[in-house]
Amino acid sequence: MAIVVLLGTLDTKGEEYGWLRERLLRRGVDVLVVDTGVIGEPRISADVPRADVARAAGVELARLRAEGDRGAAVTAMAHGAAETLLRLLGEGRLHGVLAIGGSGGTSIATRAMRALPLGVPKLMVSSMASGDVAPYVGSADITMMYSVVDIAGINSVSAPILANAADAAAGMAQGYAAAARALRPADLGAGGRPLVAASMAGVTTPGVDAARERLTELGYEVLVFHTSGAGGRTLESLAGQGLFAGVLDLTLSELADDLVGGILSAGPERLTAAARHGVPQVVSLGALDMVKFGPLATVPPQHLRDRHVRVHNPSITVIRTTEPECAELGRRVAAKLREATGPAAVCIPLRGLSTLGAPDGPYHDPAADEALFAALRDGLRGSGVEVREVGTHINDPSFGRAAADLLHGLIGAAGGAPAAACA
C-alpha cells in the first residue's frame, strides 16, 4: 500500500495534520507523521518524533530548546527532516510527502523535499505560495499550493483546500508506488537511451531544435531547459547529480543577465556543473548578445542610453550587450570551461548569436561579437578545450547538427554513447 509522509510542526499545526491524516487514511493510503517542531508540545502523536529528527541532524532536541535560537533550530530540523525522508525512502516507506505551513514550516519542509529524487511526489501547502517560491522550490519538482488563508485551524476555507491537497497527495503516492521508481541515473531515458541536456531560449530555438533532432537520431533522449534563470539552475543541479551523458549548452543568456543585472540570471554557478563533474559538454554562445529585463518602465535608466533597446513582449524588454560586456562574457565563459575535468568543446557561430543578432537583425553587431570571440579564444588558448568556429548563424540547422555530432563524439570518447549509434 502507498505511504504518504506528513511532515511538519505538530506543536503549531497538530490539529491540521491530524485532520489530514484522517483524510488520507480514508483515501486508502497509509500515513507516517514526522514531527519537526521544537518548542511547544505536539498536539498529535508522531511516528517519527522530533527528538529523532533532531538526532538525524546530529544535535539533541534539548540543546535546540535550551539555546532558543529559532534560526538555528529551523536549520537543524530541516537538515534532520531531509535525512529522515531519505531514510524512509530507502526503506520503502515513502511514496509521497505532504506538508503545510507558514514561512518557517515551509522552509523546513521544502528543504527536506529538495533532498528527495525527482519523481517522488512532493506537495507543499503554504501561505507563502502566492509569492516568489524560488527559494523554496529551487530546482526540485515540488508542487506548491496556496493556502489562501493562514493555516490556523480547520474552517470553511481551509477545509476544501486541505482536502484537495490530501486527495492529490494520495493519488500521486498511489501512482508512484505502482510505478515503484524515482528518476535515477540508472534508469532515466526512454527505452534506455542516454540523457542529454540542452539549453534553449526563444531566440535560439531553430538551432537547438536541429541539434535535438540530430541527437535523437543518434540514440539519445534530449531534455531541453529554458534559460529563464530557473531553467539554468535546474540544468546545473541535474548535471551535478550525474543524470546526463552529456550537455549541449548552446544558450548562455543567463550569464549576460548575471553580468549586467538582468532579471533572468541563473547565478554565478551557471556553466560549472558539467565541468566540475567531468560530464562531456559542447558549449556555444547563444543569446549572449542580449540582456533581459522586465517591462520597459522597469529598465534602469543607464541601460536606456546608447543602447539597442527592444520590447520583446509586454513582460520582457531586451537590451544589446556592449563590446566591453561581450569581452567580459568571453573571459567568463573561458574561465569556466578551463575548469572542465571531462571532454569539452565550444562552437562559435561566426554569423550571429540569436534571431535578433542575425545579419539582418536589429542586434547584428560584428564588433561586439568579435570582442566576445576574441576574449574566448584568448582565454582558452592552451587549455585543451576544442574551439570550433563555424561560419553560420546559430539558428542555421547545419550549426545545430554539427554541435550535436561534436557532442556525440565527446560522449563516445568517454564511453557513454548509445550502443546502437556506435554499431
Short mmCIF file of C-alpha atoms in Angstrom, two decimals:
data_model
loop_
_atom_site.label_atom_id
_atom_site.label_comp_id
_atom_site.label_asym_id
_atom_site.label_seq_id
_atom_site.Cartn_x
_atom_site.Cartn_y
_atom_site.Cartn_z
CA MET A 1 0.00 0.00 0.00
CA ALA A 2 1.19 3.54 -0.77
CA ILE A 3 2.53 5.56 2.14
CA VAL A 4 2.24 9.35 2.42
CA VAL A 5 4.58 11.06 4.87
CA LEU A 6 3.12 14.06 6.67
CA LEU A 7 5.98 16.37 7.60
CA GLY A 8 5.54 19.35 9.88
CA THR A 9 5.48 21.10 13.23
CA LEU A 10 2.96 19.29 15.39
CA ASP A 11 3.04 21.90 18.15
CA THR A 12 1.62 24.67 15.93
CA LYS A 13 -0.15 22.64 13.21
CA GLY A 14 -1.15 19.47 15.09
CA GLU A 15 -4.89 19.91 14.56
CA GLU A 16 -4.49 20.34 10.83
CA TYR A 17 -2.10 17.40 10.50
CA GLY A 18 -4.49 15.18 12.43
CA TRP A 19 -7.27 16.20 10.02
CA LEU A 20 -5.04 15.45 7.03
CA ARG A 21 -4.10 12.06 8.44
CA GLU A 22 -7.74 11.04 8.68
CA ARG A 23 -8.47 12.29 5.18
CA LEU A 24 -5.52 10.36 3.74
CA LEU A 25 -6.48 7.16 5.51
CA ARG A 26 -9.97 7.42 4.03
CA ARG A 27 -8.36 7.70 0.61
CA GLY A 28 -6.74 4.29 1.01
CA VAL A 29 -3.13 5.16 1.81
CA ASP A 30 -1.04 4.57 4.90
CA VAL A 31 0.34 7.60 6.72
CA LEU A 32 3.58 8.27 8.59
CA VAL A 33 3.79 11.50 10.59
CA VAL A 34 7.17 13.18 11.11
CA ASP A 35 7.36 15.94 13.72
CA THR A 36 9.70 18.88 13.04
CA GLY A 37 8.54 21.06 15.94
CA VAL A 38 10.91 22.15 18.72
CA ILE A 39 9.37 24.27 21.46
CA GLY A 40 5.70 23.50 22.16
CA GLU A 41 4.26 20.10 22.92
CA PRO A 42 2.97 18.09 19.93
CA ARG A 43 -0.81 18.02 19.66
CA ILE A 44 -0.94 14.62 17.95
CA SER A 45 1.35 11.61 18.11
CA ALA A 46 4.17 11.23 15.60
CA ASP A 47 5.56 8.09 14.01
CA VAL A 48 8.96 9.81 13.89
CA PRO A 49 9.23 12.09 16.95
CA ARG A 50 11.03 15.42 16.90
CA ALA A 51 13.91 14.13 19.02
CA ASP A 52 14.71 11.57 16.32
CA VAL A 53 14.58 14.25 13.63
CA ALA A 54 16.99 16.46 15.58
CA ARG A 55 19.27 13.49 16.17
CA ALA A 56 19.32 12.80 12.43
CA ALA A 57 20.83 16.28 12.08
CA GLY A 58 23.49 15.46 14.67
CA VAL A 59 22.05 17.55 17.52
CA GLU A 60 19.96 16.91 20.60
CA LEU A 61 16.49 18.41 20.87
CA ALA A 62 17.20 19.59 24.42
CA ARG A 63 20.10 21.64 23.15
CA LEU A 64 17.98 23.34 20.49
CA ARG A 65 15.38 24.18 23.12
CA ALA A 66 17.94 25.50 25.59
CA GLU A 67 19.67 27.72 23.04
CA GLY A 68 16.39 29.33 21.98
CA ASP A 69 17.76 30.32 18.54
CA ARG A 70 14.86 29.96 16.12
CA GLY A 71 17.02 30.26 13.02
CA ALA A 72 19.42 27.58 14.22
CA ALA A 73 16.53 25.33 15.19
CA VAL A 74 14.86 25.68 11.78
CA THR A 75 18.15 24.90 10.04
CA ALA A 76 18.81 21.84 12.19
CA MET A 77 15.30 20.42 11.88
CA ALA A 78 15.34 20.97 8.11
CA HIS A 79 18.58 19.00 7.88
CA GLY A 80 17.22 16.28 10.12
CA ALA A 81 13.97 16.13 8.17
CA ALA A 82 15.88 15.68 4.92
CA GLU A 83 17.88 12.80 6.39
CA THR A 84 14.68 11.26 7.75
CA LEU A 85 12.88 11.40 4.40
CA LEU A 86 15.84 9.85 2.62
CA ARG A 87 15.93 7.04 5.19
CA LEU A 88 12.20 6.36 4.82
CA LEU A 89 12.52 6.36 1.04
CA GLY A 90 15.38 3.88 1.22
CA GLU A 91 13.31 1.64 3.48
CA GLY A 92 10.41 1.69 1.01
CA ARG A 93 8.19 3.57 3.46
CA LEU A 94 7.71 6.78 1.49
CA HIS A 95 5.73 7.18 -1.72
CA GLY A 96 4.90 10.86 -1.33
CA VAL A 97 5.32 13.80 1.05
CA LEU A 98 2.71 16.34 2.10
CA ALA A 99 3.40 19.35 4.30
CA ILE A 100 1.59 22.51 5.39
CA GLY A 101 2.96 25.66 6.94
CA GLY A 102 3.80 29.33 7.02
CA SER A 103 7.26 30.71 6.33
CA GLY A 104 9.12 28.61 8.91
CA GLY A 105 7.27 25.38 8.26
CA THR A 106 7.59 25.85 4.51
CA SER A 107 11.33 26.44 4.85
CA ILE A 108 11.82 23.23 6.84
CA ALA A 109 9.59 21.05 4.70
CA THR A 110 10.80 22.18 1.29
CA ARG A 111 14.44 21.91 2.35
CA ALA A 112 13.71 18.27 3.18
CA MET A 113 11.72 17.71 -0.02
CA ARG A 114 14.57 19.05 -2.15
CA ALA A 115 16.75 16.20 -0.87
CA LEU A 116 14.46 13.61 -2.45
CA PRO A 117 14.99 12.36 -6.02
CA LEU A 118 13.00 13.68 -8.94
CA GLY A 119 9.73 11.87 -9.39
CA VAL A 120 8.95 11.34 -5.71
CA PRO A 121 5.67 13.28 -5.13
CA LYS A 122 6.20 16.43 -3.06
CA LEU A 123 3.28 18.73 -2.17
CA MET A 124 3.61 21.86 -0.03
CA VAL A 125 0.51 23.78 1.07
CA SER A 126 1.75 27.19 2.17
CA SER A 127 0.63 30.71 2.91
CA MET A 128 3.82 31.75 1.07
CA ALA A 129 2.88 30.08 -2.21
CA SER A 130 1.38 33.14 -3.89
CA GLY A 131 4.72 34.99 -3.91
CA ASP A 132 8.21 34.17 -5.09
CA VAL A 133 8.60 30.46 -4.35
CA ALA A 134 12.03 30.05 -5.95
CA PRO A 135 13.84 29.89 -2.57
CA TYR A 136 11.55 27.05 -1.52
CA VAL A 137 11.36 25.07 -4.76
CA GLY A 138 14.90 25.53 -6.05
CA SER A 139 15.38 23.03 -8.88
CA ALA A 140 13.18 20.31 -7.33
CA ASP A 141 9.80 19.08 -8.59
CA ILE A 142 7.89 20.45 -5.60
CA THR A 143 4.22 21.28 -6.12
CA MET A 144 3.27 24.46 -4.24
CA MET A 145 -0.39 25.06 -3.29
CA TYR A 146 -1.53 28.40 -1.91
CA SER A 147 -3.45 28.04 1.36
CA VAL A 148 -5.42 31.30 0.72
CA VAL A 149 -5.93 31.79 4.47
CA ASP A 150 -3.26 31.24 7.08
CA ILE A 151 -3.11 27.66 8.26
CA ALA A 152 -4.73 28.16 11.65
CA GLY A 153 -7.44 25.62 12.23
CA ILE A 154 -9.97 23.85 10.03
CA ASN A 155 -12.58 26.25 8.68
CA SER A 156 -14.85 26.75 5.70
CA VAL A 157 -11.96 27.99 3.54
CA SER A 158 -9.09 25.81 4.74
CA ALA A 159 -11.06 22.55 4.77
CA PRO A 160 -11.64 22.21 1.00
CA ILE A 161 -8.10 23.35 0.25
CA LEU A 162 -6.56 20.81 2.63
CA ALA A 163 -8.95 18.15 1.33
CA ASN A 164 -7.75 18.80 -2.21
CA ALA A 165 -4.16 18.59 -1.02
CA ALA A 166 -4.74 15.27 0.76
CA ASP A 167 -6.57 13.82 -2.23
CA ALA A 168 -3.82 14.96 -4.58
CA ALA A 169 -1.09 13.56 -2.35
CA ALA A 170 -2.90 10.23 -2.06
CA GLY A 171 -3.33 9.95 -5.81
CA MET A 172 0.27 10.86 -6.57
CA ALA A 173 1.60 8.45 -3.94
CA GLN A 174 -0.52 5.60 -5.28
CA GLY A 175 0.71 6.27 -8.80
CA TYR A 176 4.30 6.47 -7.63
CA ALA A 177 4.00 3.24 -5.62
CA ALA A 178 2.57 1.45 -8.65
CA ALA A 179 5.43 2.62 -10.83
CA ALA A 180 7.87 1.82 -8.00
CA ARG A 181 10.58 4.14 -9.24
CA ALA A 182 12.07 7.58 -8.87
CA LEU A 183 14.04 9.28 -11.60
CA ARG A 184 17.55 7.91 -11.18
CA PRO A 185 20.66 7.92 -13.37
CA ALA A 186 20.48 4.16 -13.77
CA ASP A 187 17.02 4.08 -15.33
CA LEU A 188 16.44 7.52 -16.82
CA GLY A 189 15.87 7.82 -20.54
CA ALA A 190 13.06 6.37 -22.60
CA GLY A 191 13.92 2.87 -23.73
CA GLY A 192 17.29 3.02 -22.02
CA ARG A 193 18.51 5.93 -24.15
CA PRO A 194 21.19 8.11 -22.50
CA LEU A 195 20.02 11.57 -21.48
CA VAL A 196 21.45 14.78 -22.87
CA ALA A 197 20.63 18.23 -21.52
CA ALA A 198 20.25 21.16 -23.90
CA SER A 199 19.73 24.86 -23.17
CA MET A 200 17.40 26.97 -25.28
CA ALA A 201 15.69 30.35 -25.47
CA GLY A 202 13.09 31.56 -27.92
CA VAL A 203 15.81 33.33 -29.90
CA THR A 204 17.87 30.12 -30.29
CA THR A 205 15.03 27.65 -30.83
CA PRO A 206 15.68 26.73 -34.50
CA GLY A 207 19.31 25.83 -33.88
CA VAL A 208 18.63 23.89 -30.71
CA ASP A 209 15.72 22.06 -32.35
CA ALA A 210 18.03 20.94 -35.15
CA ALA A 211 20.55 19.71 -32.58
CA ARG A 212 17.84 17.93 -30.61
CA GLU A 213 16.55 16.16 -33.69
CA ARG A 214 20.07 15.04 -34.61
CA LEU A 215 20.79 13.75 -31.09
CA THR A 216 17.51 11.83 -31.15
CA GLU A 217 18.60 10.20 -34.42
CA LEU A 218 21.86 9.25 -32.71
CA GLY A 219 20.04 7.44 -29.92
CA TYR A 220 19.74 9.98 -27.11
CA GLU A 221 16.81 11.38 -25.19
CA VAL A 222 17.16 15.17 -25.03
CA LEU A 223 15.82 17.29 -22.16
CA VAL A 224 15.59 20.97 -23.09
CA PHE A 225 15.90 23.65 -20.40
CA HIS A 226 14.63 27.17 -20.96
CA THR A 227 17.28 29.70 -19.96
CA SER A 228 14.90 31.56 -17.66
CA GLY A 229 17.11 31.54 -14.58
CA ALA A 230 15.27 28.64 -13.01
CA GLY A 231 15.93 26.55 -16.12
CA GLY A 232 19.66 27.11 -15.95
CA ARG A 233 19.78 26.36 -12.24
CA THR A 234 17.87 23.12 -12.83
CA LEU A 235 20.21 22.08 -15.62
CA GLU A 236 23.19 22.68 -13.33
CA SER A 237 21.61 20.80 -10.45
CA LEU A 238 20.76 17.72 -12.51
CA ALA A 239 24.14 17.71 -14.24
CA GLY A 240 25.73 17.70 -10.80
CA GLN A 241 23.63 14.67 -9.85
CA GLY A 242 25.06 12.66 -12.74
CA LEU A 243 21.82 12.38 -14.70
CA PHE A 244 23.27 13.31 -18.09
CA ALA A 245 25.56 11.53 -20.50
CA GLY A 246 26.34 14.94 -21.97
CA VAL A 247 25.36 18.60 -22.00
CA LEU A 248 24.70 20.67 -25.12
CA ASP A 249 24.80 24.17 -23.67
CA LEU A 250 24.09 26.27 -26.73
CA THR A 251 22.31 29.16 -24.95
CA LEU A 252 24.11 31.17 -22.26
CA SER A 253 21.87 34.23 -21.96
CA GLU A 254 21.69 33.79 -18.18
CA LEU A 255 25.38 34.69 -17.97
CA ALA A 256 24.68 38.03 -19.66
CA ASP A 257 21.87 38.73 -17.19
CA ASP A 258 24.19 37.83 -14.33
CA LEU A 259 26.85 40.26 -15.59
CA VAL A 260 24.62 43.23 -16.41
CA GLY A 261 21.86 42.82 -13.83
CA GLY A 262 19.05 41.33 -15.89
CA ILE A 263 16.12 39.52 -14.37
CA LEU A 264 16.84 36.01 -15.67
CA SER A 265 20.21 35.24 -14.12
CA ALA A 266 20.89 31.68 -13.01
CA GLY A 267 23.59 32.86 -10.61
CA PRO A 268 27.37 32.53 -10.61
CA GLU A 269 27.30 28.71 -10.70
CA ARG A 270 25.88 28.61 -14.22
CA LEU A 271 28.11 26.67 -16.62
CA THR A 272 30.07 24.93 -13.87
CA ALA A 273 28.43 21.58 -13.01
CA ALA A 274 29.32 19.65 -16.17
CA ALA A 275 32.89 20.93 -15.97
CA ARG A 276 33.20 20.07 -12.28
CA HIS A 277 31.77 16.57 -12.62
CA GLY A 278 33.51 15.56 -15.84
CA VAL A 279 30.34 15.44 -17.97
CA PRO A 280 31.10 15.77 -21.70
CA GLN A 281 29.90 19.16 -22.88
CA VAL A 282 29.62 21.25 -26.01
CA VAL A 283 29.03 24.93 -25.36
CA SER A 284 28.05 27.79 -27.63
CA LEU A 285 27.31 31.48 -27.15
CA GLY A 286 23.61 31.68 -27.89
CA ALA A 287 21.83 34.88 -26.81
CA LEU A 288 24.90 36.48 -25.24
CA ASP A 289 24.02 39.43 -27.46
CA MET A 290 21.21 40.47 -25.12
CA VAL A 291 20.17 41.06 -21.51
CA LYS A 292 16.59 40.62 -20.36
CA PHE A 293 14.67 43.00 -18.11
CA GLY A 294 11.01 43.30 -17.21
CA PRO A 295 8.57 45.81 -18.75
CA LEU A 296 10.20 48.83 -20.39
CA ALA A 297 9.41 51.09 -17.43
CA THR A 298 11.49 48.84 -15.15
CA VAL A 299 14.71 49.01 -17.17
CA PRO A 300 17.37 51.01 -15.26
CA PRO A 301 17.80 54.41 -16.94
CA GLN A 302 21.53 53.92 -17.53
CA HIS A 303 20.73 50.98 -19.79
CA LEU A 304 18.46 53.06 -21.98
CA ARG A 305 21.27 55.40 -23.06
CA ASP A 306 23.30 54.50 -26.16
CA ARG A 307 21.80 51.01 -26.30
CA HIS A 308 19.72 48.99 -28.71
CA VAL A 309 16.53 48.50 -26.68
CA ARG A 310 13.74 46.24 -27.85
CA VAL A 311 10.39 45.38 -26.26
CA HIS A 312 10.32 41.60 -26.68
CA ASN A 313 6.80 41.35 -25.24
CA PRO A 314 4.84 43.33 -22.60
CA SER A 315 6.69 41.50 -19.83
CA ILE A 316 10.23 41.37 -21.25
CA THR A 317 12.50 44.10 -22.58
CA VAL A 318 15.91 43.22 -24.01
CA ILE A 319 18.99 45.38 -24.46
CA ARG A 320 22.01 44.68 -26.63
CA THR A 321 25.26 43.79 -24.84
CA THR A 322 28.12 46.20 -25.48
CA GLU A 323 31.65 45.43 -26.69
CA PRO A 324 33.16 45.63 -23.17
CA GLU A 325 30.40 43.42 -21.79
CA CYS A 326 30.89 40.90 -24.58
CA ALA A 327 34.61 40.80 -23.91
CA GLU A 328 33.97 40.12 -20.23
CA LEU A 329 31.48 37.40 -21.09
CA GLY A 330 34.09 35.75 -23.30
CA ARG A 331 36.55 35.78 -20.41
CA ARG A 332 33.97 34.32 -18.03
CA VAL A 333 32.95 31.53 -20.37
CA ALA A 334 36.60 30.65 -20.97
CA ALA A 335 37.38 30.61 -17.26
CA LYS A 336 34.51 28.24 -16.55
CA LEU A 337 35.44 25.90 -19.41
CA ARG A 338 39.09 25.81 -18.36
CA GLU A 339 37.91 24.06 -15.19
CA ALA A 340 36.48 21.13 -17.16
CA THR A 341 37.53 17.75 -15.81
CA GLY A 342 35.92 15.93 -18.74
CA PRO A 343 35.86 16.42 -22.51
CA ALA A 344 34.70 19.89 -23.53
CA ALA A 345 34.41 21.93 -26.70
CA VAL A 346 32.99 25.29 -27.72
CA CYS A 347 31.32 26.11 -31.04
CA ILE A 348 31.44 29.73 -32.20
CA PRO A 349 28.70 30.74 -34.68
CA LEU A 350 30.51 33.48 -36.58
CA ARG A 351 27.40 34.98 -38.22
CA GLY A 352 25.19 35.66 -35.20
CA LEU A 353 24.12 34.54 -31.74
CA SER A 354 20.32 34.82 -31.86
CA THR A 355 17.40 35.64 -34.13
CA LEU A 356 17.92 39.30 -33.22
CA GLY A 357 21.66 39.06 -33.91
CA ALA A 358 21.31 37.55 -37.38
CA PRO A 359 22.95 39.52 -40.22
CA ASP A 360 19.65 41.25 -40.98
CA GLY A 361 18.59 41.57 -37.32
CA PRO A 362 18.47 44.65 -35.07
CA TYR A 363 21.19 43.29 -32.76
CA HIS A 364 23.65 42.41 -35.50
CA ASP A 365 26.91 43.94 -34.23
CA PRO A 366 30.04 42.27 -35.66
CA ALA A 367 32.39 44.35 -33.47
CA ALA A 368 30.66 43.32 -30.23
CA ASP A 369 30.51 39.70 -31.36
CA GLU A 370 34.20 39.72 -32.25
CA ALA A 371 35.05 41.12 -28.81
CA LEU A 372 33.29 38.08 -27.35
CA PHE A 373 35.01 35.65 -29.71
CA ALA A 374 38.48 37.13 -29.21
CA ALA A 375 38.25 37.03 -25.43
CA LEU A 376 37.04 33.45 -25.56
CA ARG A 377 39.84 32.37 -27.89
CA ASP A 378 42.46 34.06 -25.70
CA GLY A 379 41.04 32.57 -22.53
CA LEU A 380 41.02 29.01 -23.87
CA ARG A 381 44.44 29.09 -25.54
CA GLY A 382 46.45 26.13 -24.31
CA SER A 383 43.55 24.75 -22.26
CA GLY A 384 42.82 21.58 -24.20
CA VAL A 385 39.22 22.73 -24.79
CA GLU A 386 38.50 22.48 -28.51
CA VAL A 387 37.39 25.73 -30.14
CA ARG A 388 35.46 25.13 -33.35
CA GLU A 389 34.49 28.17 -35.42
CA VAL A 390 31.50 27.70 -37.73
CA GLY A 391 30.74 30.16 -40.50
CA THR A 392 26.98 30.14 -39.93
CA HIS A 393 24.36 31.72 -37.71
CA ILE A 394 23.49 29.84 -34.51
CA ASN A 395 19.99 29.10 -35.84
CA ASP A 396 21.22 27.59 -39.08
CA PRO A 397 20.21 23.90 -38.91
CA SER A 398 23.71 22.89 -40.00
CA PHE A 399 25.12 24.55 -36.88
CA GLY A 400 22.83 22.61 -34.56
CA ARG A 401 23.61 19.32 -36.29
CA ALA A 402 27.35 20.00 -36.17
CA ALA A 403 27.20 20.76 -32.45
CA ALA A 404 25.20 17.58 -31.85
CA ASP A 405 27.70 15.46 -33.78
CA LEU A 406 30.55 17.02 -31.83
CA LEU A 407 28.89 16.19 -28.52
CA HIS A 408 28.20 12.64 -29.69
CA GLY A 409 31.90 12.25 -30.43
CA LEU A 410 32.89 13.51 -26.99
CA ILE A 411 30.40 11.19 -25.28
CA GLY A 412 31.66 8.28 -27.34
CA ALA A 413 35.25 9.03 -26.39
CA ALA A 414 34.14 8.97 -22.76
CA GLY A 415 32.40 5.61 -23.26
CA GLY A 416 28.83 6.86 -22.91
CA ALA A 417 27.42 6.87 -26.45
CA PRO A 418 24.34 4.76 -27.26
CA ALA A 419 25.29 1.27 -28.39
CA ALA A 420 23.01 1.44 -31.41
CA ALA A 421 24.62 4.65 -32.57
CA CYS A 422 28.11 3.20 -32.19
CA ALA A 423 27.32 -0.02 -34.03
#
